[in-house]
Amino acid sequence: MGDNSKKPIANGMALIPFVVFVAIYLGSGLILQSKGVELAFYQFPAPVACFIGVIAAFVILKGTINEKFDSFIKGCGNQDIIIMCTIYLLAGAFAAVSKAMGGVDSTVNLGLTYIPANYIMVGLFVIAGFISISTGTSVGAIAAITPIAIGLADKSGLSLPLTLAAVCGGAMFGDNLSVISDTTIAATRTQGCEMRDKFKVNIFIAAPAAIITMVLLFIFGRPDTIPAMQTYDFNIIKVIPYIFVLVVALIGVNVFVVLTGGIFLSGIIGLVYGDLTVLTFSQNVFTGFTNMIEIFLLSMLTGGLAHMVTEAGGIQFLLEKIQLMIKGKKSAEFGIGALVSLTDAAVANNTVAIIINGPIAKELCHTYKVDPRRSAAILDTFSCIFQGLIPYGAQLLILTGFTKGAISPFQVIPLLWYQQLLAVSVIASMFIPFADGLIRKQPWKWDDESASA
């Protein structure tokens, strides 16, 4: 997100503010976890940790206060950052309004009503995937489905750890592919590509893992007893906004139009069915905005910090060191995946990991001609793999929290087949270009930073 026309002189000291940011965020999580605090890595607000990093940048980096402030503001106001933040707000509003008018409940109940009883495990994976891809949040999908999944597992004699793993796998599948997920927004904006193009690359990486996972769940997830599947209340009309957003976004309509249309479509349905009034509709739009404030502030502050560090030579220093280990395009892709994976393992937040590594990945793309649509998919995919595997991540902690201590994350991790297969798929795609159909059809035009039609 910096100016590539003039490369600054490499300066390792310029990375210290970023190190401060990550150290505070990681350190607070480790300290709180050692004290037994629930969701320890999510207690210290990431924007505050980033702000401390910004203060460190003002203290450490060379230049006058006014020069450093101008650099910081230029980064905060970067076009990609502003677009990213605007999309976050709209995605939050769409999710909040759609949930308030009953969209999430109708979608879950629709799936549960029509799942054949002997396909419960596969059905839970599919429902979790659809909820997550529709709402853009794996945590939301897990929170909505897990209580029902636990009840079904108990009635049918299913393995509870495997049932939880199916829900988590489906949720991460949807989060990785959703066009309104904060990870997708961060990955595409930092790499400068369209969300629909990233989806078209990403789906060929994720689909094989999902299909094999469903086959395994069908084989090993058969219930001991066939439970009587009840009919749940649902309204198919309330599912339409999710389908609208997904389809229209993939067609290529501007994301601002897509999300604004989704918000008003959900609002109209809510008004017609009496779930919303004009007042509660507006309140839920605002609630959706406020739900995204943390990631909004983090993106803005990180954009400012990244610009300061870049101008001071920090990113150039890091790139020069990374390039000593990179020999070509394939190793560059693996390097991007390794960086975002290690960062996610450190901060337990896949969006934060993408935002931190996005500028580095963009520079590696330019140097080794890695297509930005592919780097966006790699960033999102590797961050989702690790976010869905680490025992201290929000997904596994919330998932196992519903069992009230009966199941630990470590009992679920070996059964997270989707995440493991996704790792195999994305690494294999670096050597066998089975996911590069769009890239071959529409090569990236490096001179004007776009895909050729």
Tab-separated table of C-alpha atoms in Angstrom:
chain	number	residue	atom	x	y	z
A	1	MET	CA	0.000	0.000	0.000
A	2	GLY	CA	3.000	2.238	-0.394
A	3	ASP	CA	4.555	3.930	-3.355
A	4	ASN	CA	6.416	1.306	-5.363
A	5	SER	CA	8.038	3.817	-7.703
A	6	LYS	CA	10.721	4.792	-5.192
A	7	LYS	CA	12.090	2.109	-2.907
A	8	PRO	CA	13.345	3.336	0.483
A	9	ILE	CA	16.683	2.244	1.916
A	10	ALA	CA	16.334	-0.961	3.964
A	11	ASN	CA	16.228	-0.255	7.693
A	12	GLY	CA	15.639	-3.051	10.196
A	13	MET	CA	15.078	-0.600	13.070
A	14	ALA	CA	11.953	0.642	11.308
A	15	LEU	CA	10.273	-2.701	12.029
A	16	ILE	CA	10.370	-2.156	15.787
A	17	PRO	CA	6.919	-0.436	15.915
A	18	PHE	CA	5.370	-3.490	14.219
A	19	VAL	CA	7.209	-5.754	16.665
A	20	VAL	CA	5.832	-3.666	19.548
A	21	PHE	CA	2.291	-4.048	18.186
A	22	VAL	CA	2.528	-7.829	17.814
A	23	ALA	CA	4.435	-8.304	21.079
A	24	ILE	CA	1.815	-6.441	23.113
A	25	TYR	CA	-1.068	-8.255	21.434
A	26	LEU	CA	0.595	-11.664	21.762
A	27	GLY	CA	2.045	-11.016	25.220
A	28	SER	CA	-1.264	-9.913	26.712
A	29	GLY	CA	-2.913	-13.059	25.336
A	30	LEU	CA	-0.249	-15.344	26.782
A	31	ILE	CA	-0.364	-13.646	30.193
A	32	LEU	CA	-4.153	-13.743	30.400
A	33	GLN	CA	-4.242	-17.330	29.202
A	34	SER	CA	-1.788	-18.345	31.924
A	35	LYS	CA	-4.223	-16.844	34.424
A	36	GLY	CA	-7.112	-18.869	33.026
A	37	VAL	CA	-8.976	-15.935	31.480
A	38	GLU	CA	-11.628	-17.016	28.974
A	39	LEU	CA	-10.846	-16.092	25.341
A	40	ALA	CA	-7.545	-14.664	26.567
A	41	PHE	CA	-6.271	-13.608	23.139
A	42	TYR	CA	-9.376	-11.489	22.557
A	43	GLN	CA	-9.362	-9.444	25.771
A	44	PHE	CA	-6.775	-6.794	24.893
A	45	PRO	CA	-8.245	-4.728	22.028
A	46	ALA	CA	-6.146	-5.068	18.875
A	47	PRO	CA	-6.612	-1.379	17.898
A	48	VAL	CA	-5.109	-0.307	21.232
A	49	ALA	CA	-2.107	-2.591	20.697
A	50	CYS	CA	-1.707	-1.106	17.225
A	51	PHE	CA	-2.001	2.431	18.599
A	52	ILE	CA	0.872	1.690	20.993
A	53	GLY	CA	2.847	0.549	17.948
A	54	VAL	CA	2.008	3.865	16.267
A	55	ILE	CA	3.300	5.764	19.303
A	56	ALA	CA	6.500	3.695	19.134
A	57	ALA	CA	6.829	4.670	15.457
A	58	PHE	CA	6.583	8.363	16.341
A	59	VAL	CA	9.280	7.911	18.974
A	60	ILE	CA	11.696	5.669	17.035
A	61	LEU	CA	11.460	6.657	13.380
A	62	LYS	CA	13.420	9.584	11.997
A	63	GLY	CA	11.866	12.889	10.956
A	64	THR	CA	9.929	15.733	12.529
A	65	ILE	CA	6.606	15.172	14.274
A	66	ASN	CA	4.798	16.865	11.388
A	67	GLU	CA	6.532	14.661	8.803
A	68	LYS	CA	5.690	11.500	10.725
A	69	PHE	CA	2.113	12.634	11.290
A	70	ASP	CA	1.697	13.368	7.575
A	71	SER	CA	3.019	9.896	6.758
A	72	PHE	CA	0.666	8.293	9.276
A	73	ILE	CA	-2.390	10.151	7.954
A	74	LYS	CA	-1.439	9.323	4.364
A	75	GLY	CA	-1.451	5.636	5.291
A	76	CYS	CA	-4.741	5.886	7.181
A	77	GLY	CA	-6.325	7.639	4.203
A	78	ASN	CA	-4.976	5.245	1.593
A	79	GLN	CA	-7.689	4.460	-0.961
A	80	ASP	CA	-7.551	0.719	-0.288
A	81	ILE	CA	-7.831	1.287	3.459
A	82	ILE	CA	-10.864	3.559	3.094
A	83	ILE	CA	-12.563	1.128	0.689
A	84	MET	CA	-11.812	-1.734	3.068
A	85	CYS	CA	-13.273	0.120	6.039
A	86	THR	CA	-16.401	1.123	4.105
A	87	ILE	CA	-17.011	-2.482	3.073
A	88	TYR	CA	-16.566	-3.597	6.685
A	89	LEU	CA	-19.332	-1.228	7.791
A	90	LEU	CA	-21.716	-2.327	5.052
A	91	ALA	CA	-21.007	-6.024	5.666
A	92	GLY	CA	-21.678	-5.526	9.367
A	93	ALA	CA	-24.958	-3.760	8.663
A	94	PHE	CA	-26.092	-6.488	6.259
A	95	ALA	CA	-25.282	-9.231	8.785
A	96	ALA	CA	-27.068	-7.416	11.617
A	97	VAL	CA	-30.248	-6.583	9.663
A	98	SER	CA	-30.454	-10.056	8.108
A	99	LYS	CA	-30.122	-11.707	11.497
A	100	ALA	CA	-32.683	-9.378	13.093
A	101	MET	CA	-35.322	-10.204	10.475
A	102	GLY	CA	-34.793	-13.940	11.081
A	103	GLY	CA	-32.515	-14.818	8.177
A	104	VAL	CA	-30.014	-16.876	10.178
A	105	ASP	CA	-32.679	-18.867	12.018
A	106	SER	CA	-34.591	-19.581	8.808
A	107	THR	CA	-31.432	-20.725	7.028
A	108	VAL	CA	-30.429	-23.099	9.852
A	109	ASN	CA	-33.958	-24.455	10.239
A	110	LEU	CA	-34.361	-24.938	6.488
A	111	GLY	CA	-31.252	-27.106	6.403
A	112	LEU	CA	-32.194	-29.097	9.503
A	113	THR	CA	-35.681	-29.777	8.171
A	114	TYR	CA	-34.453	-31.349	4.949
A	115	ILE	CA	-31.333	-33.185	6.143
A	116	PRO	CA	-31.839	-36.953	5.801
A	117	ALA	CA	-31.361	-38.422	9.285
A	118	ASN	CA	-28.469	-40.698	8.240
A	119	TYR	CA	-26.590	-37.737	6.713
A	120	ILE	CA	-26.615	-35.582	9.846
A	121	MET	CA	-22.848	-35.086	9.989
A	122	VAL	CA	-22.555	-34.078	6.334
A	123	GLY	CA	-25.596	-31.837	6.719
A	124	LEU	CA	-24.079	-29.977	9.659
A	125	PHE	CA	-20.932	-29.319	7.608
A	126	VAL	CA	-23.017	-27.975	4.716
A	127	ILE	CA	-25.271	-25.813	6.899
A	128	ALA	CA	-22.295	-24.339	8.766
A	129	GLY	CA	-20.642	-23.593	5.421
A	130	PHE	CA	-23.711	-21.869	4.009
A	131	ILE	CA	-24.319	-19.784	7.143
A	132	SER	CA	-20.666	-18.734	7.224
A	133	ILE	CA	-20.432	-17.913	3.513
A	134	SER	CA	-23.706	-15.964	3.756
A	135	THR	CA	-22.925	-13.966	6.883
A	136	GLY	CA	-19.150	-13.705	6.486
A	137	THR	CA	-18.403	-14.985	9.974
A	138	SER	CA	-17.270	-18.423	11.090
A	139	VAL	CA	-17.818	-17.536	14.750
A	140	GLY	CA	-21.425	-16.542	14.039
A	141	ALA	CA	-22.058	-19.817	12.206
A	142	ILE	CA	-20.524	-21.825	15.054
A	143	ALA	CA	-22.594	-19.975	17.663
A	144	ALA	CA	-25.808	-20.553	15.707
A	145	ILE	CA	-25.353	-24.229	14.907
A	146	THR	CA	-23.293	-25.827	17.705
A	147	PRO	CA	-26.062	-26.072	20.347
A	148	ILE	CA	-28.306	-27.872	17.837
A	149	ALA	CA	-25.424	-30.083	16.670
A	150	ILE	CA	-24.678	-31.188	20.250
A	151	GLY	CA	-28.329	-32.148	20.753
A	152	LEU	CA	-28.392	-34.152	17.496
A	153	ALA	CA	-25.134	-35.912	18.417
A	154	ASP	CA	-26.594	-36.935	21.767
A	155	LYS	CA	-29.805	-38.304	20.235
A	156	SER	CA	-28.092	-40.251	17.468
A	157	GLY	CA	-25.033	-41.571	19.287
A	158	LEU	CA	-22.626	-39.613	17.103
A	159	SER	CA	-19.087	-38.855	18.228
A	160	LEU	CA	-19.332	-35.417	19.820
A	161	PRO	CA	-15.735	-34.379	18.940
A	162	LEU	CA	-16.344	-35.370	15.297
A	163	THR	CA	-19.659	-33.502	15.268
A	164	LEU	CA	-17.946	-30.373	16.565
A	165	ALA	CA	-15.160	-30.808	13.993
A	166	ALA	CA	-17.769	-31.003	11.197
A	167	VAL	CA	-19.341	-27.723	12.340
A	168	CYS	CA	-15.954	-26.003	12.645
A	169	GLY	CA	-14.812	-27.270	9.248
A	170	GLY	CA	-17.966	-26.047	7.533
A	171	ALA	CA	-17.710	-22.667	9.244
A	172	MET	CA	-14.103	-22.194	8.113
A	173	PHE	CA	-15.002	-23.323	4.571
A	174	GLY	CA	-17.622	-20.574	4.355
A	175	ASP	CA	-15.470	-17.933	6.043
A	176	ASN	CA	-12.667	-18.570	3.561
A	177	LEU	CA	-14.965	-18.166	0.538
A	178	SER	CA	-17.467	-15.543	1.686
A	179	VAL	CA	-17.395	-12.338	-0.342
A	180	ILE	CA	-18.381	-10.339	2.763
A	181	SER	CA	-15.980	-11.965	5.228
A	182	ASP	CA	-13.526	-9.551	6.838
A	183	THR	CA	-10.715	-11.900	5.798
A	184	THR	CA	-11.768	-11.742	2.145
A	185	ILE	CA	-12.151	-7.973	2.314
A	186	ALA	CA	-8.692	-7.570	3.870
A	187	ALA	CA	-7.020	-10.034	1.479
A	188	THR	CA	-8.474	-8.555	-1.712
A	189	ARG	CA	-7.996	-4.904	-0.765
A	190	THR	CA	-4.374	-5.367	0.347
A	191	GLN	CA	-3.623	-7.260	-2.886
A	192	GLY	CA	-5.629	-4.938	-5.130
A	193	CYS	CA	-7.957	-7.489	-6.743
A	194	GLU	CA	-11.686	-8.075	-6.983
A	195	MET	CA	-13.479	-10.267	-4.445
A	196	ARG	CA	-15.234	-12.296	-7.142
A	197	ASP	CA	-11.873	-13.060	-8.808
A	198	LYS	CA	-10.367	-14.191	-5.536
A	199	PHE	CA	-13.440	-16.411	-5.034
A	200	LYS	CA	-12.975	-17.996	-8.467
A	201	VAL	CA	-9.397	-18.933	-7.604
A	202	ASN	CA	-10.162	-19.858	-4.003
A	203	ILE	CA	-13.115	-22.160	-4.767
A	204	PHE	CA	-10.901	-24.553	-6.728
A	205	ILE	CA	-8.552	-24.781	-3.738
A	206	ALA	CA	-11.311	-25.225	-1.143
A	207	ALA	CA	-13.749	-27.440	-3.056
A	208	PRO	CA	-11.567	-30.597	-3.203
A	209	ALA	CA	-10.943	-30.396	0.551
A	210	ALA	CA	-14.655	-29.870	1.231
A	211	ILE	CA	-15.753	-32.746	-1.006
A	212	ILE	CA	-13.281	-35.216	0.518
A	213	THR	CA	-14.293	-34.055	4.008
A	214	MET	CA	-17.963	-34.697	3.259
A	215	VAL	CA	-17.126	-38.174	1.958
A	216	LEU	CA	-15.196	-38.929	5.149
A	217	LEU	CA	-18.030	-37.576	7.299
A	218	PHE	CA	-20.484	-39.745	5.377
A	219	ILE	CA	-18.345	-42.837	5.974
A	220	PHE	CA	-17.263	-42.255	9.572
A	221	GLY	CA	-20.127	-40.068	10.770
A	222	ARG	CA	-23.044	-42.438	10.443
A	223	PRO	CA	-25.331	-42.310	13.501
A	224	ASP	CA	-25.722	-45.376	15.761
A	225	THR	CA	-29.429	-44.685	15.944
A	226	ILE	CA	-31.509	-42.734	13.448
A	227	PRO	CA	-33.087	-39.830	15.357
A	228	ALA	CA	-36.529	-38.557	14.505
A	229	MET	CA	-35.772	-35.348	12.621
A	230	GLN	CA	-38.298	-32.689	13.538
A	231	THR	CA	-39.649	-29.978	11.297
A	232	TYR	CA	-38.293	-26.560	12.201
A	233	ASP	CA	-39.993	-23.267	11.460
A	234	PHE	CA	-38.429	-21.419	8.554
A	235	ASN	CA	-39.336	-18.933	5.855
A	236	ILE	CA	-37.589	-19.423	2.522
A	237	ILE	CA	-38.109	-15.733	1.695
A	238	LYS	CA	-35.801	-14.797	4.562
A	239	VAL	CA	-32.961	-16.792	2.994
A	240	ILE	CA	-33.161	-14.795	-0.261
A	241	PRO	CA	-30.948	-11.830	0.859
A	242	TYR	CA	-28.003	-14.183	1.437
A	243	ILE	CA	-28.401	-15.770	-1.982
A	244	PHE	CA	-28.802	-12.310	-3.528
A	245	VAL	CA	-25.546	-10.998	-2.061
A	246	LEU	CA	-23.552	-14.092	-3.008
A	247	VAL	CA	-24.859	-14.341	-6.581
A	248	VAL	CA	-24.788	-10.621	-7.406
A	249	ALA	CA	-21.278	-10.224	-5.982
A	250	LEU	CA	-20.010	-13.112	-8.106
A	251	ILE	CA	-21.654	-11.630	-11.195
A	252	GLY	CA	-19.365	-8.652	-10.734
A	253	VAL	CA	-21.631	-5.889	-9.437
A	254	ASN	CA	-19.836	-3.251	-7.349
A	255	VAL	CA	-19.593	-4.458	-3.751
A	256	PHE	CA	-21.052	-1.181	-2.418
A	257	VAL	CA	-24.168	-1.755	-4.524
A	258	VAL	CA	-24.291	-5.445	-3.556
A	259	LEU	CA	-24.168	-4.861	0.190
A	260	THR	CA	-26.426	-1.807	0.162
A	261	GLY	CA	-28.950	-3.793	-1.888
A	262	GLY	CA	-28.682	-6.681	0.569
A	263	ILE	CA	-29.258	-4.382	3.528
A	264	PHE	CA	-32.433	-2.905	2.050
A	265	LEU	CA	-33.697	-6.255	0.772
A	266	SER	CA	-33.356	-7.719	4.280
A	267	GLY	CA	-34.953	-4.585	5.718
A	268	ILE	CA	-37.946	-4.764	3.369
A	269	ILE	CA	-38.498	-8.452	4.165
A	270	GLY	CA	-38.280	-7.659	7.868
A	271	LEU	CA	-40.801	-4.824	7.516
A	272	VAL	CA	-43.226	-6.966	5.497
A	273	TYR	CA	-43.159	-9.834	8.001
A	274	GLY	CA	-43.270	-7.575	11.025
A	275	ASP	CA	-39.839	-8.510	12.367
A	276	LEU	CA	-38.632	-4.934	11.923
A	277	THR	CA	-40.019	-1.429	12.018
A	278	VAL	CA	-38.456	1.533	10.279
A	279	LEU	CA	-36.901	2.487	13.624
A	280	THR	CA	-35.531	-0.980	14.490
A	281	PHE	CA	-34.275	-1.353	10.910
A	282	SER	CA	-32.210	1.819	11.256
A	283	GLN	CA	-31.050	0.748	14.724
A	284	ASN	CA	-29.846	-2.613	13.384
A	285	VAL	CA	-27.987	-0.910	10.537
A	286	PHE	CA	-26.184	1.183	13.131
A	287	THR	CA	-25.583	-1.876	15.326
A	288	GLY	CA	-23.974	-3.545	12.329
A	289	PHE	CA	-21.740	-0.510	11.873
A	290	THR	CA	-20.663	-0.558	15.520
A	291	ASN	CA	-20.026	-4.315	15.412
A	292	MET	CA	-17.262	-3.590	12.899
A	293	ILE	CA	-15.661	-0.697	14.784
A	294	GLU	CA	-12.777	-2.789	16.120
A	295	ILE	CA	-11.726	-4.107	12.715
A	296	PHE	CA	-12.441	-0.661	11.173
A	297	LEU	CA	-10.070	1.073	13.612
A	298	LEU	CA	-7.493	-1.700	13.359
A	299	SER	CA	-7.409	-1.462	9.560
A	300	MET	CA	-7.070	2.324	9.629
A	301	LEU	CA	-4.372	2.375	12.311
A	302	THR	CA	-2.475	-0.507	10.727
A	303	GLY	CA	-2.623	1.289	7.373
A	304	GLY	CA	-1.053	4.357	8.939
A	305	LEU	CA	1.558	2.338	10.806
A	306	ALA	CA	2.418	0.290	7.705
A	307	HIS	CA	2.955	3.449	5.653
A	308	MET	CA	5.281	4.920	8.290
A	309	VAL	CA	7.262	1.679	8.531
A	310	THR	CA	7.401	1.355	4.738
A	311	GLU	CA	8.685	4.898	4.198
A	312	ALA	CA	11.305	4.324	6.884
A	313	GLY	CA	12.603	1.212	5.075
A	314	GLY	CA	11.205	-1.467	7.379
A	315	ILE	CA	9.274	-3.387	4.756
A	316	GLN	CA	12.202	-3.159	2.332
A	317	PHE	CA	14.507	-4.644	5.001
A	318	LEU	CA	12.090	-7.505	5.627
A	319	LEU	CA	11.691	-8.168	1.913
A	320	GLU	CA	15.431	-8.319	1.358
A	321	LYS	CA	15.768	-10.876	4.162
A	322	ILE	CA	12.829	-12.946	2.904
A	323	GLN	CA	14.183	-12.897	-0.643
A	324	LEU	CA	17.330	-14.666	0.560
A	325	MET	CA	15.120	-17.725	1.170
A	326	ILE	CA	12.922	-17.330	-1.913
A	327	LYS	CA	14.163	-18.694	-5.223
A	328	GLY	CA	11.130	-18.184	-7.451
A	329	LYS	CA	7.370	-17.943	-7.791
A	330	LYS	CA	6.510	-21.176	-5.944
A	331	SER	CA	8.694	-20.402	-2.949
A	332	ALA	CA	7.276	-16.849	-2.905
A	333	GLU	CA	3.765	-18.282	-2.661
A	334	PHE	CA	4.870	-20.625	0.111
A	335	GLY	CA	6.570	-17.701	1.869
A	336	ILE	CA	3.347	-15.675	1.805
A	337	GLY	CA	1.476	-18.637	3.279
A	338	ALA	CA	4.112	-19.215	5.958
A	339	LEU	CA	4.166	-15.555	7.010
A	340	VAL	CA	0.402	-15.262	7.448
A	341	SER	CA	0.222	-18.669	9.164
A	342	LEU	CA	2.894	-17.805	11.736
A	343	THR	CA	1.296	-14.416	12.376
A	344	ASP	CA	-2.121	-15.991	12.885
A	345	ALA	CA	-0.658	-18.547	15.260
A	346	ALA	CA	0.872	-15.632	17.190
A	347	VAL	CA	-2.103	-13.264	17.361
A	348	ALA	CA	-4.989	-15.780	17.018
A	349	ASN	CA	-6.841	-13.512	14.625
A	350	ASN	CA	-6.868	-14.290	10.902
A	351	THR	CA	-7.964	-10.815	9.830
A	352	VAL	CA	-5.173	-9.176	11.827
A	353	ALA	CA	-2.698	-11.638	10.308
A	354	ILE	CA	-3.808	-10.706	6.783
A	355	ILE	CA	-3.709	-6.966	7.437
A	356	ILE	CA	-0.185	-7.213	8.876
A	357	ASN	CA	1.181	-9.338	6.022
A	358	GLY	CA	-0.817	-7.852	3.147
A	359	PRO	CA	1.729	-5.153	2.183
A	360	ILE	CA	4.595	-7.662	2.335
A	361	ALA	CA	2.679	-10.114	0.173
A	362	LYS	CA	1.935	-7.355	-2.340
A	363	GLU	CA	5.637	-6.561	-2.688
A	364	LEU	CA	6.487	-10.251	-3.120
A	365	CYS	CA	3.827	-10.438	-5.839
A	366	HIS	CA	5.524	-7.642	-7.766
A	367	THR	CA	8.997	-9.107	-7.364
A	368	TYR	CA	8.146	-12.703	-8.303
A	369	LYS	CA	5.055	-12.054	-10.461
A	370	VAL	CA	2.650	-13.933	-8.214
A	371	ASP	CA	-0.845	-13.094	-9.433
A	372	PRO	CA	-2.560	-10.881	-6.784
A	373	ARG	CA	-5.746	-12.943	-7.077
A	374	ARG	CA	-3.726	-15.974	-6.106
A	375	SER	CA	-1.871	-14.211	-3.293
A	376	ALA	CA	-5.238	-13.025	-1.904
A	377	ALA	CA	-6.488	-16.607	-1.941
A	378	ILE	CA	-3.273	-17.841	-0.292
A	379	LEU	CA	-3.454	-15.208	2.451
A	380	ASP	CA	-7.081	-15.991	3.230
A	381	THR	CA	-6.712	-19.765	2.970
A	382	PHE	CA	-3.620	-20.175	5.158
A	383	SER	CA	-4.992	-17.782	7.783
A	384	CYS	CA	-8.273	-19.721	7.892
A	385	ILE	CA	-6.446	-23.048	8.175
A	386	PHE	CA	-4.503	-21.949	11.228
A	387	GLN	CA	-7.360	-19.978	12.762
A	388	GLY	CA	-9.477	-23.129	12.611
A	389	LEU	CA	-6.731	-25.297	14.123
A	390	ILE	CA	-5.179	-23.331	16.991
A	391	PRO	CA	-6.684	-24.410	20.360
A	392	TYR	CA	-6.731	-20.835	21.683
A	393	GLY	CA	-8.580	-19.363	18.688
A	394	ALA	CA	-12.113	-18.016	19.130
A	395	GLN	CA	-13.604	-20.693	16.865
A	396	LEU	CA	-12.462	-23.737	18.859
A	397	LEU	CA	-12.907	-22.045	22.228
A	398	ILE	CA	-16.517	-21.063	21.505
A	399	LEU	CA	-17.223	-24.419	19.859
A	400	THR	CA	-16.031	-26.498	22.806
A	401	GLY	CA	-17.416	-23.977	25.290
A	402	PHE	CA	-20.926	-25.188	24.455
A	403	THR	CA	-19.997	-28.620	25.887
A	404	LYS	CA	-19.318	-27.028	29.294
A	405	GLY	CA	-15.941	-28.713	29.660
A	406	ALA	CA	-16.948	-32.167	28.387
A	407	ILE	CA	-14.814	-31.768	25.251
A	408	SER	CA	-11.501	-29.910	24.957
A	409	PRO	CA	-10.098	-28.305	21.786
A	410	PHE	CA	-7.356	-30.942	21.744
A	411	GLN	CA	-9.975	-33.693	21.309
A	412	VAL	CA	-11.386	-31.894	18.266
A	413	ILE	CA	-8.151	-30.826	16.519
A	414	PRO	CA	-7.169	-34.314	15.183
A	415	LEU	CA	-10.646	-34.594	13.602
A	416	LEU	CA	-10.534	-31.238	11.795
A	417	TRP	CA	-10.226	-32.993	8.470
A	418	TYR	CA	-11.316	-30.039	6.381
A	419	GLN	CA	-8.569	-27.723	7.665
A	420	GLN	CA	-5.951	-30.441	7.212
A	421	LEU	CA	-7.112	-31.280	3.685
A	422	LEU	CA	-7.299	-27.584	2.818
A	423	ALA	CA	-3.626	-27.251	3.785
A	424	VAL	CA	-2.770	-30.143	1.461
A	425	SER	CA	-4.877	-28.625	-1.330
A	426	VAL	CA	-3.394	-25.132	-1.192
A	427	ILE	CA	0.177	-26.443	-1.058
A	428	ALA	CA	-0.533	-28.852	-3.921
A	429	SER	CA	-1.935	-25.947	-5.971
A	430	MET	CA	1.495	-24.320	-5.851
A	431	PHE	CA	2.957	-27.230	-7.817
A	432	ILE	CA	-0.080	-28.356	-9.822
A	433	PRO	CA	-1.960	-25.312	-11.220
A	434	PHE	CA	-5.461	-26.832	-10.914
A	435	ALA	CA	-6.831	-23.608	-9.384
A	436	ASP	CA	-5.378	-21.209	-11.944
A	437	GLY	CA	-8.017	-21.358	-14.678
A	438	LEU	CA	-9.047	-17.722	-14.259
A	439	ILE	CA	-5.416	-16.619	-14.068
A	440	ARG	CA	-4.565	-18.363	-17.341
A	441	LYS	CA	-7.694	-16.992	-19.020
A	442	GLN	CA	-7.224	-13.433	-17.752
A	443	PRO	CA	-3.520	-12.840	-17.005
A	444	TRP	CA	-2.643	-10.017	-14.647
A	445	LYS	CA	-1.460	-6.859	-16.430
A	446	TRP	CA	1.362	-5.677	-14.216
A	447	ASP	CA	1.694	-2.342	-15.988
A	448	ASP	CA	-1.780	-1.112	-14.997
A	449	GLU	CA	-2.418	-3.356	-11.951
A	450	SER	CA	-5.461	-5.157	-13.313
A	451	ALA	CA	-6.586	-8.402	-14.867
A	452	SER	CA	-6.890	-8.447	-18.628
A	453	ALA	CA	-10.392	-9.118	-19.866
